[in-house]
Each structure stands twice: as C-alpha cells, then as structure tokens.
Amino acid sequence: MSSVIVPEKPSSNTMGPKEVELILVKEQNGVQFTSTTLVTPAAPQTSRSGEEERETWGKKIDFLLSVIGFAVDLANVWRFPYLCYKNGGGAFLVPYLFFMLIAGMPLFYMELALGQYNREGAAGVWKICPIFKGVGFTVILISLYVGFYYNVIISWALFYLFSSFTWELPWVHCNNTWNSPNCSDWADNNTVSDIYTATPAQEYFERGVLHIQDSNGIDDLGRPRWQLTACLAVVIVLLYFCLWKGVKTSGKVVWITATMPYLVLTVLLLRGVTLPGAIDGIKAYLSVDFLRLCDAKVWIEAATQICFSLGVGFGVLIAFSSYNKFSNNCYRDAIITSSINSLTSFFSGFVVFSFLGYMSHKHNVALDKVARDGAGLVFVIYPEAIATLPGSSVWAVIFFIMLLTLGIDSAMGGMESVITGLIDEFKFLHKHRELFTLFIVVSTFLISLFCVTSGGMYVFTLLDHFAAGTSILFGVLIEAIGIAWFYGVDRFSDDIKEMIGHRPGRYWRLCWKFVSPCFLLFMVVVSFATFNPPNYGSYMFPPWANMLGWCLAMSSMTMVPLYAIYKLCTLPGKFCHRLAYAITPETEHHLVDNGEVRQFTLRHWLVV
C-alpha cells in the first residue's frame, strides 16, 4: 500500500484557520485510499505597495464596453449630427478629426494610463504630485453635479416608454387635457410657424410631461410631479443595483446597455432609409461646404464637441482603468474606444437625418425647419416622426429603450467616478461600499427632485449650463499640466513602459506636453469670452440664478487652489522644502530629504 502525505507548511499563526486537503491515492490493484492533511490558506494577493490587491474586471470586454457605454451617450445622437449639418456637413469632419488627433485621443490615452498605473480613483492618483490632488476633487464634484440632472433625462425617457404602450401615442393629437388652444394637429397646419411652435409632440413634452405651464420661472418651482418622481426613483434603483458590488456587477450590465443602442440604431436606420425624403436628409447631412471652414465658430464648435464627447475630465476613465490588470494594453484600448465613440456619432447622423428628411418631405418644409439638437430632437421631433409610421407604438418603444440604455451606462460611469474616487481616498469606506453607494444615489435622487417639479426644466437648464462647462475644461487643463509638466512626461512614459512594455511615441509625448495643454488653455479662454447667460425659450434667468450657477461652477474649480494651499500649509519645514514635498511623488519623499528634487532641475522641464 502506498500513500501520499503533503507536509504541512510552517505558519507563523498556528492558531489561524486551516483548510483540509483531500488527496486521492490509487493502488495498483484498484483499491482507492484517501489521505488528508491540513494546509494553511493562501494569503491574499498584495499589490506592489503592499496593500491588498485591487479587484479587477471579470473580463477585458467588460472594461471596453463600460468605457464605450460611458462615452457614447445621448449627445452622440442629439448633438453631433446637428453640428455636422449646421457647420458644413462633411467639411465639419476636418476640424473634428484634427482636434480628435491632437487633443481628444492623447487626453483619453493619458487618463486611461494614469488610472491603470496608480490603481486608484480620480483623487488618489495624485500621489504622483500631491499638490494637484484638488483637481481630483474637482472632477469628482463635476460628475456628482452632472448626476443631479442627467438622471432626469433618463426618467423622461422612461416616462415616454411607459406612455408608448398604447394603441395611439399621446402626442399625436391636440384633444388631450394638457393641450392649449395654440396646439394644432399636423393636418390642420398651413404655415411653418404654426407647425413648429405648438405641435402636439411639443405640447406633450412641455405641458404633458414637464407641466411647465404651471410655473412662472425658476422662483416658482412647485411640488415634484409624482409621475416623474416615480420614474426617477426607478432610475435610481436601477443605478444602485448596477453599482453596489462594483465592477463585478456593472461590468455585466454594460453587455446590454452598451450594445443595445447599436442594435436599435441599425434597426432604425434600416427603417429610416425606406421612408420618402430620407435620402435627401442624408445628402444634406453629408453635403460638403468647405467655405464654412473659414468661420472660426466652426472650429470652436468642433473643439468643444471633442472635449465633451469623449468623456475626459469626469474621472470616469481614471476610475474604470484603475480596475484593469497592471499589464493591460491601455494604448490599444484608448485607440479602439475613442475611435468607436467618434464613429458612433457619425453613424447616428444617418439615422437622425433619414427621419428628419422624411419629416421635411412629409410636411413640405425646408430641412432646417425640422433640424434641431438637444432634448427637442429626441423628445419632440423624433417622436413626431415615429408617430406617423405604421406600428408607431412599437417603434416608439424601441426608440425609448435605446435612449434608456444610452443614458443608464453613462450615468453609471458618472456615479462610479464619484464612488471610486471617494472610497479610494477614504479607505474606511472600502468595507462599506454598498452603504456608501446607497448614500450617493439617494443624495442624487433628493437633489434631482428639484428637476421634476413643474418648474424643474428651469433648474435642469441652469445645471446643464453651469455644472460641466468651463469647469470641466479647466479641470482637464490642470490635469494635463500636472502630469506632463510637474510629474513629467518622461516619467509618465516610463510608467507606461512598465505596464505595456514600450514607451509612447514622440507624437504622444509632444501632444501631452505642448499641444493638448495649449488647446485646453485656448478652450478655457474661449469658454469665458463667449459665455452667454442661460435661457429656456423666451425665458431669461434672473441675475440671482446666474450667480447661483457661477457659484456651482466655481465650487468645483476652486478645489484646485484650495487644496494646494492646504497642502503647502500642512507640510513641515520652510516653504521651499514644503513645495518640494508637494510636487514630488509620495514614493520619492525620501529623496527630498537628501536634496534630490527632479522638479528643481532644468532637465526635468525641457525633456520630452
């Protein structure tokens, strides 16, 4: 008889828990024996810093779909196609692709690499240059502010979805309780002005859904409407259960929310191109007018679209990539996901303008009378077009399911930025992620209630105008300066080589150090110079509302200087010594004590 005994490994904690290992031993004569031994459980894996290993995505595709789902949002459908049409058609792609190459992709790549190497959220990554940690709190606040009103858009889509389960869609006629005397059915309209000031769809959105007629302005909000409140609550519950377990749950949800829009867009395109007038709409979308490139406004709008469409500056890309494996090829991921985002924007234009061309043909009006961007496109014009199709209720359900999925994964990304950023900064929250996630989503819900009142559209407009405009451009500018200049583009390139095996090319390094910061500085200046107070239709906001909006924007931007001052005041020693500590990575503070500060050498500032 033979047997195998696995020797017990010595353990420093002999009283700790043991595991029983069963080993099956087979004799030559076929008789089976089993031997047992006690083994010490394997210790949890630790990271390079000695901390417990960070959780990672279940599969690589989970990460890619999460990034794509966040970056591809409602703006890809309601913003880019209209900008392309308004600014020279196909010619608009010239400045768009130019800014994509010199700023969009480099900044996208930078954030993915920053999060993956440092394995922390938007605030924690600034252990590489502690004085800039304030910009981490800036982007966390911006993501939180956006959540206050972005979830409301999803609740509108959910309200429309529920309203679509009828034989006749409620925005077809003017015989509803919410309609005003100014409402006029399509068949009764004779002039363009009639068509586009009081259509059934427009009155359904403003008077049937928002009930804006019950408010006189932002100082007369009224109570939250229970129908929209219920829809908002459903959205919040969905977000919570998508996020409460971290990337293990959200990484599975995006298999549906990130892929569904492509399926629906394809179906809508196949239906749209069969409609009369659709080809004319697509031709107008693609018509090339290179003379428009002489207009500086076209270039500014292309640059603005790049800044906001890729999702840099919200801390989401940093948070998502922090859950990657350390050796993941973030360079390839950046190229793939940013390219898919831009291609999706371009593709959605065919869908949008096939239906806009159909509306123009059906009602015999010029295309520019039906073409618009923003909420008016997806909650007024598109529902109008769908209502004229056979089986309109089915098409409406399909369309609003697409809007839901477009919105949910983008909202998930914003909330994940806040949650990851804060629990990585305040370590005790790690053990209470479920409760902290509940606190964040409930807080968001309570603030969002202001947006579902009768005057909620005014609050929504104010938040949309100030929460993530100039402030996010400022945040990304400071982020780029902190990484490329203070931490050092050379050191950052070494970090990337440690992860993927090779340094970024000179093109990327030049963009990070010179081109992208100059581009962002230009955009911040333009943003201030071209600022216009918000308005909703003919309603102009009172001065106190504009002041409140600026306070909201400044509350996130001031985190940068406030934290820098705090850091310099709390460090020991003379000012130069404190400054050296503040701009040196935390892992190199021992070098400061020896007088070795890279940032105090000329080579650090000149090397690329």
XYZ file of C-alpha atoms in Angstrom:
608
model
C 0.000 0.000 0.000
C 1.256 3.443 -0.809
C 0.036 6.792 0.281
C 0.927 10.406 -0.288
C 1.084 12.870 2.548
C 1.515 16.537 1.768
C 3.614 18.048 4.545
C 2.073 20.933 6.426
C 3.845 24.190 5.749
C 5.007 26.013 8.830
C 2.932 29.035 9.706
C 3.594 31.916 11.975
C -0.029 31.795 13.037
C -0.506 28.216 14.223
C -3.866 29.071 15.738
C -5.219 30.504 12.470
C -7.784 28.797 10.280
C -6.730 25.712 8.328
C -8.133 24.012 5.249
C -8.479 20.265 4.836
C -6.905 18.932 1.645
C -8.135 15.550 0.395
C -5.725 13.587 -1.832
C -6.953 10.561 -3.733
C -4.387 7.729 -3.927
C -4.928 4.719 -6.171
C -3.277 1.322 -5.570
C -2.195 -0.881 -8.448
C -4.815 -3.462 -7.527
C -7.565 -0.838 -7.982
C -8.222 -0.185 -4.297
C -8.578 3.548 -3.616
C -7.459 5.312 -0.486
C -7.804 8.887 0.642
C -5.321 10.783 2.741
C -5.982 14.124 4.426
C -3.759 16.932 5.560
C -4.187 20.394 6.998
C -2.876 23.250 4.898
C -2.703 26.935 5.622
C -4.932 29.048 3.336
C -3.093 31.196 0.832
C -2.642 34.759 1.907
C -4.498 37.361 -0.112
C -2.540 38.797 -3.012
C -0.964 42.132 -2.420
C -0.069 44.911 -4.755
C 3.354 46.429 -5.261
C 2.740 48.833 -2.416
C 1.927 46.021 -0.013
C -1.799 46.758 0.054
C -4.429 44.147 -0.686
C -4.759 43.572 -4.428
C -7.415 45.709 -6.118
C -10.371 43.964 -7.703
C -10.267 43.770 -11.497
C -12.771 43.462 -14.301
C -14.145 39.956 -14.793
C -13.231 40.099 -18.480
C -11.388 42.559 -20.683
C -14.548 43.109 -22.733
C -16.337 44.304 -19.564
C -13.929 47.233 -19.353
C -14.141 48.083 -23.051
C -17.947 48.017 -23.042
C -18.031 50.144 -19.878
C -15.811 52.816 -21.434
C -17.734 52.746 -24.716
C -21.058 52.820 -22.870
C -19.993 55.854 -20.865
C -18.504 57.810 -23.760
C -21.344 57.011 -26.181
C -24.277 58.849 -24.647
C -27.309 60.887 -25.636
C -25.129 63.697 -27.006
C -23.885 61.362 -29.750
C -27.459 61.223 -31.031
C -28.748 64.725 -30.370
C -25.619 66.880 -30.657
C -23.021 65.719 -33.195
C -25.327 65.149 -36.228
C -26.824 68.616 -35.858
C -23.388 70.252 -35.520
C -22.204 68.413 -38.609
C -25.217 69.553 -40.632
C -25.027 73.150 -39.396
C -21.278 73.569 -39.920
C -20.618 72.479 -43.472
C -21.719 68.846 -43.482
C -18.817 66.565 -44.316
C -16.430 69.540 -44.106
C -17.064 69.642 -40.330
C -15.193 66.348 -40.073
C -11.935 68.167 -40.926
C -11.705 70.235 -37.714
C -13.397 67.456 -35.745
C -10.791 64.843 -36.713
C -7.961 67.365 -36.359
C -8.853 68.118 -32.737
C -9.514 64.443 -32.145
C -5.915 63.618 -33.083
C -4.134 66.464 -31.287
C -6.235 66.549 -28.098
C -9.042 64.004 -27.850
C -7.079 60.784 -28.223
C -3.970 61.952 -26.311
C -6.060 63.051 -23.314
C -8.125 59.854 -23.474
C -4.926 57.764 -23.509
C -3.451 59.844 -20.678
C -6.397 59.246 -18.343
C -6.541 55.507 -19.031
C -2.797 55.150 -18.357
C -2.957 57.334 -15.239
C -5.701 55.273 -13.632
C -4.288 51.883 -14.612
C -0.775 52.578 -13.292
C -1.774 54.140 -9.979
C -4.741 51.825 -9.345
C -6.845 54.495 -7.654
C -9.696 56.883 -8.387
C -9.549 60.489 -9.577
C -8.210 61.892 -6.287
C -5.941 59.046 -5.191
C -3.906 59.025 -8.418
C -2.400 62.363 -7.434
C 0.008 60.697 -5.064
C 2.284 61.266 -8.084
C 2.100 65.022 -7.405
C 0.208 65.740 -4.170
C -0.256 69.458 -4.724
C -2.600 68.679 -7.640
C -4.949 66.407 -5.700
C -7.507 69.225 -5.722
C -8.167 68.564 -9.411
C -9.223 65.054 -8.426
C -11.894 66.500 -6.161
C -12.824 68.916 -8.961
C -13.718 66.135 -11.388
C -15.494 64.149 -8.658
C -17.689 67.155 -7.891
C -18.397 67.726 -11.577
C -19.521 64.104 -12.001
C -21.745 64.472 -8.945
C -23.299 67.701 -10.254
C -23.969 66.150 -13.661
C -25.732 63.249 -11.955
C -28.197 65.723 -10.434
C -29.746 66.428 -13.838
C -28.548 63.641 -16.170
C -30.684 61.080 -14.338
C -33.692 63.305 -15.024
C -33.211 62.858 -18.783
C -33.333 59.093 -18.265
C -36.520 59.482 -16.219
C -38.086 61.443 -19.109
C -37.191 58.595 -21.470
C -38.726 56.105 -19.027
C -41.908 58.202 -18.827
C -42.136 58.227 -22.637
C -41.511 54.482 -22.705
C -44.435 53.814 -20.373
C -46.599 56.218 -22.415
C -45.780 54.304 -25.617
C -47.649 51.170 -24.535
C -50.891 52.402 -26.115
C -52.633 51.855 -29.430
C -52.426 55.574 -30.161
C -49.458 57.591 -28.969
C -50.454 60.505 -26.712
C -48.534 63.109 -28.722
C -50.458 62.617 -31.964
C -53.473 64.902 -31.450
C -54.465 68.074 -29.627
C -57.518 66.656 -27.867
C -55.754 65.941 -24.574
C -56.271 67.641 -21.240
C -52.816 69.238 -21.299
C -53.163 70.845 -24.740
C -53.562 74.602 -25.106
C -55.679 76.493 -27.653
C -52.468 77.156 -29.597
C -51.985 73.450 -30.313
C -52.598 72.436 -33.896
C -52.611 68.965 -35.455
C -50.305 68.294 -38.407
C -53.229 68.000 -40.786
C -54.584 71.415 -39.777
C -51.303 73.316 -40.085
C -50.800 75.598 -43.030
C -47.678 77.549 -42.151
C -44.256 76.725 -40.931
C -44.632 78.946 -37.882
C -47.727 77.021 -36.816
C -46.006 73.684 -37.235
C -43.037 74.442 -35.076
C -44.474 76.452 -32.222
C -47.380 74.367 -30.918
C -47.299 70.840 -32.321
C -48.927 68.012 -30.344
C -45.499 66.485 -29.625
C -44.067 69.755 -28.375
C -47.038 70.381 -26.101
C -46.908 66.810 -24.844
C -43.279 67.266 -23.781
C -43.652 70.714 -22.230
C -47.214 70.572 -20.916
C -47.981 66.851 -20.612
C -44.631 65.637 -19.228
C -42.959 68.687 -17.676
C -46.123 70.683 -16.828
C -44.098 73.817 -17.323
C -47.304 75.817 -17.782
C -47.836 75.572 -14.017
C -44.637 77.525 -13.290
C -43.739 81.159 -13.887
C -39.992 80.622 -13.667
C -37.176 79.283 -11.538
C -38.529 81.129 -8.492
C -41.851 79.287 -8.842
C -40.953 75.592 -8.971
C -43.970 73.971 -7.349
C -44.024 70.433 -5.988
C -42.359 67.395 -7.584
C -44.724 65.680 -10.010
C -45.396 62.177 -8.781
C -45.210 60.551 -12.236
C -41.717 61.876 -12.948
C -40.688 61.280 -9.348
C -41.684 57.621 -9.675
C -39.719 57.307 -12.934
C -36.716 58.972 -11.310
C -36.943 56.565 -8.377
C -36.908 53.604 -10.776
C -33.777 55.010 -12.449
C -32.061 55.464 -9.074
C -32.917 51.885 -8.020
C -31.515 50.561 -11.311
C -28.321 52.558 -10.829
C -27.884 51.302 -7.290
C -28.136 47.637 -8.173
C -25.812 48.158 -11.134
C -23.156 49.754 -8.919
C -23.450 48.349 -5.403
C -20.986 45.474 -5.935
C -18.535 47.466 -8.033
C -17.222 46.440 -11.432
C -18.284 42.841 -10.914
C -21.922 43.879 -11.424
C -21.586 46.967 -13.624
C -19.274 45.028 -15.947
C -22.130 42.616 -16.715
C -24.854 45.245 -17.075
C -22.972 47.005 -19.893
C -23.232 43.877 -22.034
C -26.823 45.010 -22.559
C -26.707 48.781 -22.090
C -23.637 49.351 -24.289
C -24.655 47.032 -27.157
C -28.399 47.661 -27.308
C -28.063 51.195 -28.802
C -26.111 49.835 -31.791
C -28.770 47.234 -32.485
C -31.580 49.791 -32.237
C -29.735 52.407 -34.304
C -29.214 49.820 -37.036
C -32.883 48.843 -36.996
C -33.966 52.498 -37.102
C -31.586 53.190 -39.985
C -32.932 50.274 -41.999
C -36.443 51.608 -41.434
C -35.469 55.231 -41.939
C -33.845 54.852 -45.363
C -37.040 53.321 -46.736
C -39.044 56.472 -45.940
C -39.716 59.113 -48.603
C -37.330 62.046 -48.311
C -34.803 60.097 -46.249
C -32.096 60.204 -48.911
C -32.471 63.990 -49.190
C -31.960 64.251 -45.451
C -28.818 62.122 -45.574
C -27.478 64.152 -48.500
C -27.985 67.343 -46.503
C -26.161 65.747 -43.558
C -23.164 64.845 -45.730
C -23.134 67.842 -48.081
C -19.670 69.392 -48.109
C -19.242 73.138 -47.800
C -15.546 73.826 -47.306
C -16.154 77.584 -47.207
C -17.626 77.076 -43.718
C -14.108 76.172 -42.546
C -13.194 79.847 -42.866
C -15.572 80.567 -39.985
C -13.791 80.416 -36.615
C -17.041 79.378 -34.924
C -16.986 76.060 -36.806
C -13.551 75.218 -35.377
C -14.602 76.268 -31.891
C -17.695 74.067 -32.026
C -15.620 71.121 -33.288
C -13.148 71.607 -30.436
C -15.969 71.857 -27.901
C -17.583 68.685 -29.212
C -14.296 66.787 -28.859
C -13.849 67.997 -25.286
C -17.232 66.746 -24.153
C -17.938 63.754 -26.386
C -15.021 61.562 -25.244
C -15.770 61.985 -21.545
C -12.330 63.125 -20.382
C -12.319 65.211 -17.232
C -15.123 63.409 -15.411
C -12.790 60.987 -13.615
C -14.673 58.068 -15.154
C -11.856 56.873 -17.402
C -9.456 57.006 -14.458
C -11.862 55.047 -12.253
C -12.618 52.396 -14.874
C -8.986 51.852 -15.857
C -7.939 51.577 -12.203
C -9.678 48.183 -12.149
C -7.622 46.883 -15.102
C -4.814 44.409 -14.733
C -1.498 46.241 -14.427
C -0.149 44.847 -17.703
C -3.270 45.677 -19.734
C -2.554 47.380 -23.064
C -4.182 50.738 -22.312
C -2.746 52.263 -25.508
C -4.721 49.881 -27.699
C -7.810 50.407 -25.549
C -7.581 54.176 -25.960
C -7.377 53.935 -29.753
C -10.238 51.438 -30.005
C -12.715 53.089 -27.652
C -12.151 56.696 -28.741
C -12.473 55.654 -32.389
C -15.697 53.751 -31.726
C -17.125 56.802 -29.962
C -16.486 59.070 -32.948
C -17.725 56.504 -35.460
C -20.911 56.099 -33.427
C -21.535 59.848 -33.555
C -21.088 59.804 -37.336
C -23.266 56.700 -37.766
C -26.091 58.128 -35.653
C -26.241 61.087 -38.038
C -27.513 58.802 -40.796
C -30.293 57.593 -38.500
C -31.285 61.081 -37.368
C -31.245 62.718 -40.792
C -33.075 59.904 -42.536
C -36.027 60.675 -40.262
C -35.546 64.455 -40.463
C -35.554 64.189 -44.252
C -38.762 62.196 -44.020
C -40.371 64.874 -41.809
C -39.250 67.612 -44.202
C -40.748 65.734 -47.150
C -43.985 64.765 -45.409
C -44.846 68.295 -44.329
C -43.270 70.052 -47.294
C -40.961 72.317 -45.310
C -37.250 73.056 -45.501
C -34.965 70.675 -43.617
C -33.572 73.426 -41.411
C -37.081 73.951 -40.034
C -37.111 70.467 -38.523
C -33.394 70.023 -37.734
C -32.507 70.814 -34.132
C -30.316 69.478 -31.362
C -30.737 68.789 -27.662
C -33.778 67.418 -25.905
C -36.036 68.861 -28.596
C -34.709 66.337 -31.105
C -35.282 63.153 -29.094
C -38.392 64.218 -27.155
C -40.211 66.276 -29.811
C -39.045 65.842 -33.405
C -38.231 62.121 -33.323
C -41.473 61.152 -31.512
C -43.363 63.204 -34.124
C -41.707 61.253 -36.924
C -42.296 57.892 -35.229
C -45.983 58.738 -34.650
C -46.581 58.898 -38.415
C -45.268 55.372 -39.076
C -47.364 52.198 -39.222
C -46.978 50.382 -35.901
C -45.871 53.634 -34.302
C -46.190 52.322 -30.734
C -43.707 49.537 -31.429
C -41.201 51.939 -32.948
C -41.658 54.323 -30.013
C -40.949 51.528 -27.511
C -37.806 50.555 -29.428
C -36.594 54.148 -29.648
C -37.059 54.969 -25.977
C -35.449 51.710 -24.883
C -32.419 52.899 -26.845
C -32.475 56.244 -25.032
C -32.685 54.427 -21.699
C -29.675 52.251 -22.431
C -27.701 55.208 -23.796
C -28.363 57.114 -20.608
C -28.023 54.375 -17.980
C -24.438 53.339 -18.713
C -23.307 56.962 -18.931
C -24.978 57.651 -15.571
C -23.315 54.514 -14.171
C -19.932 55.865 -15.253
C -20.502 59.220 -13.571
C -21.604 57.611 -10.307
C -18.686 55.149 -10.403
C -16.285 58.086 -10.715
C -17.693 59.600 -7.513
C -17.841 56.321 -5.585
C -14.402 55.019 -6.616
C -12.772 58.415 -6.168
C -14.040 58.811 -2.608
C -13.652 55.240 -1.313
C -10.068 55.167 -2.610
C -9.344 58.450 -0.857
C -11.078 57.484 2.394
C -10.041 53.851 2.856
C -12.508 53.055 5.632
C -15.307 53.288 3.051
C -13.997 50.180 1.251
C -15.700 47.909 3.753
C -18.988 49.794 3.385
C -19.229 50.201 -0.387
C -22.881 49.082 -0.524
C -23.961 51.611 2.106
C -21.856 54.395 0.618
C -23.258 53.703 -2.852
C -26.758 53.890 -1.382
C -25.901 57.220 0.255
C -24.618 58.670 -3.040
C -27.583 57.578 -5.177
C -30.166 58.653 -2.585
C -28.485 62.058 -2.245
C -28.545 62.406 -6.017
C -32.225 61.475 -6.055
C -33.125 64.099 -3.440
C -31.353 66.909 -5.322
C -32.854 65.732 -8.625
C -36.347 66.222 -7.211
C -35.942 69.934 -7.960
C -35.771 68.983 -11.661
C -39.072 67.065 -11.681
C -41.189 69.904 -10.336
C -43.404 71.973 -12.633
C -40.564 74.480 -12.959
C -37.921 71.745 -12.967
C -36.924 72.455 -16.551
C -35.512 75.790 -15.407
C -33.378 74.071 -12.752
C -32.333 71.475 -15.337
C -31.290 74.195 -17.797
C -29.291 76.029 -15.127
C -27.455 72.869 -14.056
C -26.787 71.853 -17.650
C -25.351 75.277 -18.417
C -23.011 75.613 -15.438
C -22.230 72.196 -13.919
C -19.862 70.852 -16.581
C -18.988 73.676 -18.943
C -15.973 75.850 -18.272
C -15.223 73.906 -15.091
C -14.517 70.633 -16.860
C -12.230 72.310 -19.405
C -10.365 73.913 -16.510
C -10.108 70.563 -14.716
C -8.625 68.767 -17.718
C -6.188 71.650 -18.286
C -4.851 71.414 -14.727
C -4.729 67.627 -15.045
C -2.642 67.839 -18.230
C -0.260 70.389 -16.695
C 0.153 68.334 -13.535
C 1.032 65.156 -15.405
C 3.076 66.477 -18.332
C 4.957 69.263 -16.568
C 5.142 68.643 -12.832
C 5.151 64.855 -12.708
C 6.991 64.860 -16.009
C 6.081 63.429 -19.396
C 9.339 61.453 -19.331
C 8.471 59.813 -16.025
C 4.897 59.215 -17.181
C 6.240 57.485 -20.292
C 8.388 55.235 -18.108
C 5.269 54.270 -16.153
C 3.523 53.293 -19.371
C 6.540 51.259 -20.473
C 6.394 49.395 -17.162
C 2.788 48.445 -17.941
C 2.746 47.676 -21.667
C 6.428 47.082 -22.465
C 7.200 50.141 -24.584
C 7.246 53.901 -24.209
C 4.721 56.118 -26.015
C 5.965 57.581 -29.272
C 7.246 61.111 -29.572
C 3.928 62.211 -31.076
C 2.038 61.363 -27.882
C 4.665 62.956 -25.662
C 4.620 66.199 -27.652
C 0.829 66.300 -27.506
C 0.805 65.747 -23.745
C 3.443 68.386 -23.017
C 2.656 71.139 -25.501
C -0.260 70.657 -27.899
C -3.021 69.443 -25.575
C -2.350 71.982 -22.761
C -2.307 74.834 -25.302
C -5.529 73.525 -26.841
C -7.216 73.315 -23.447
C -5.990 76.764 -22.394
C -7.456 78.155 -25.628
C -10.764 76.420 -24.917
C -10.944 77.796 -21.361
C -10.335 81.341 -22.643
C -12.927 80.912 -25.402
C -15.404 79.492 -22.914
C -15.146 82.595 -20.733
C -15.062 85.002 -23.694
C -18.122 83.570 -25.432
C -20.211 82.990 -22.315
C -23.910 83.649 -22.727
C -26.402 83.550 -19.861
C -28.722 80.521 -19.985
C -32.274 80.770 -21.256
C -35.179 78.449 -21.893
C -37.066 79.593 -24.959
C -38.002 83.214 -24.319
C -37.464 82.890 -20.568
C -34.366 84.675 -19.283
C -32.991 83.691 -15.896
C -32.861 86.340 -13.154
C -29.444 87.630 -12.023
C -29.533 85.663 -8.765
C -29.969 82.410 -10.738
C -26.939 83.199 -12.896
C -24.936 83.986 -9.747
C -26.027 80.668 -8.277
C -24.898 78.931 -11.460
C -21.473 80.553 -11.323
C -21.147 79.585 -7.655
C -21.838 75.996 -8.683
C -19.174 76.133 -11.404
C -16.631 77.843 -9.151
C -17.248 75.407 -6.284
C -15.573 72.659 -8.292
C -12.821 74.801 -9.835
C -11.741 76.327 -6.520
C -10.870 72.873 -5.193
C -7.574 73.143 -7.103
C -6.147 76.243 -5.365
C -7.788 75.451 -2.017
C -6.197 72.013 -1.785
C -2.833 73.340 -2.971
C -2.874 75.971 -0.208
C -3.957 73.362 2.336
C -1.139 71.027 1.291
C 1.538 73.707 1.479
C 0.314 74.867 4.888
C 0.221 71.412 6.472
C 3.640 70.168 5.374
C 6.597 70.742 7.733
C 9.671 72.847 7.091
C 10.422 76.002 5.162
C 8.444 76.970 2.077
C 10.937 75.508 -0.439
C 11.019 72.250 1.493
C 7.201 72.129 1.651
C 6.954 72.898 -2.062
C 9.431 70.115 -2.867
C 7.334 67.633 -0.900
C 4.119 68.863 -2.565
C 5.343 68.391 -6.129
C 7.298 65.157 -5.592
C 5.618 61.721 -5.788
C 4.884 60.333 -2.339
C 7.109 57.323 -3.047
C 10.081 59.677 -3.562
C 9.767 61.851 -0.461
C 12.944 60.309 0.923
C 14.821 61.886 -1.989
C 13.615 65.316 -0.932
C 15.296 64.811 2.426
C 18.552 64.209 0.522
C 18.075 67.337 -1.568
C 17.265 65.412 -4.758
C 14.226 67.060 -6.330
C 13.778 66.371 -10.047
C 11.446 69.332 -10.481
C 14.198 71.692 -9.334
C 16.407 70.763 -12.313
C 16.278 72.317 -15.768
C 16.339 68.936 -17.483
C 13.006 67.963 -15.929
C 11.246 70.884 -17.609
C 12.923 70.504 -21.011
C 12.840 66.750 -21.594
C 10.107 65.269 -23.783
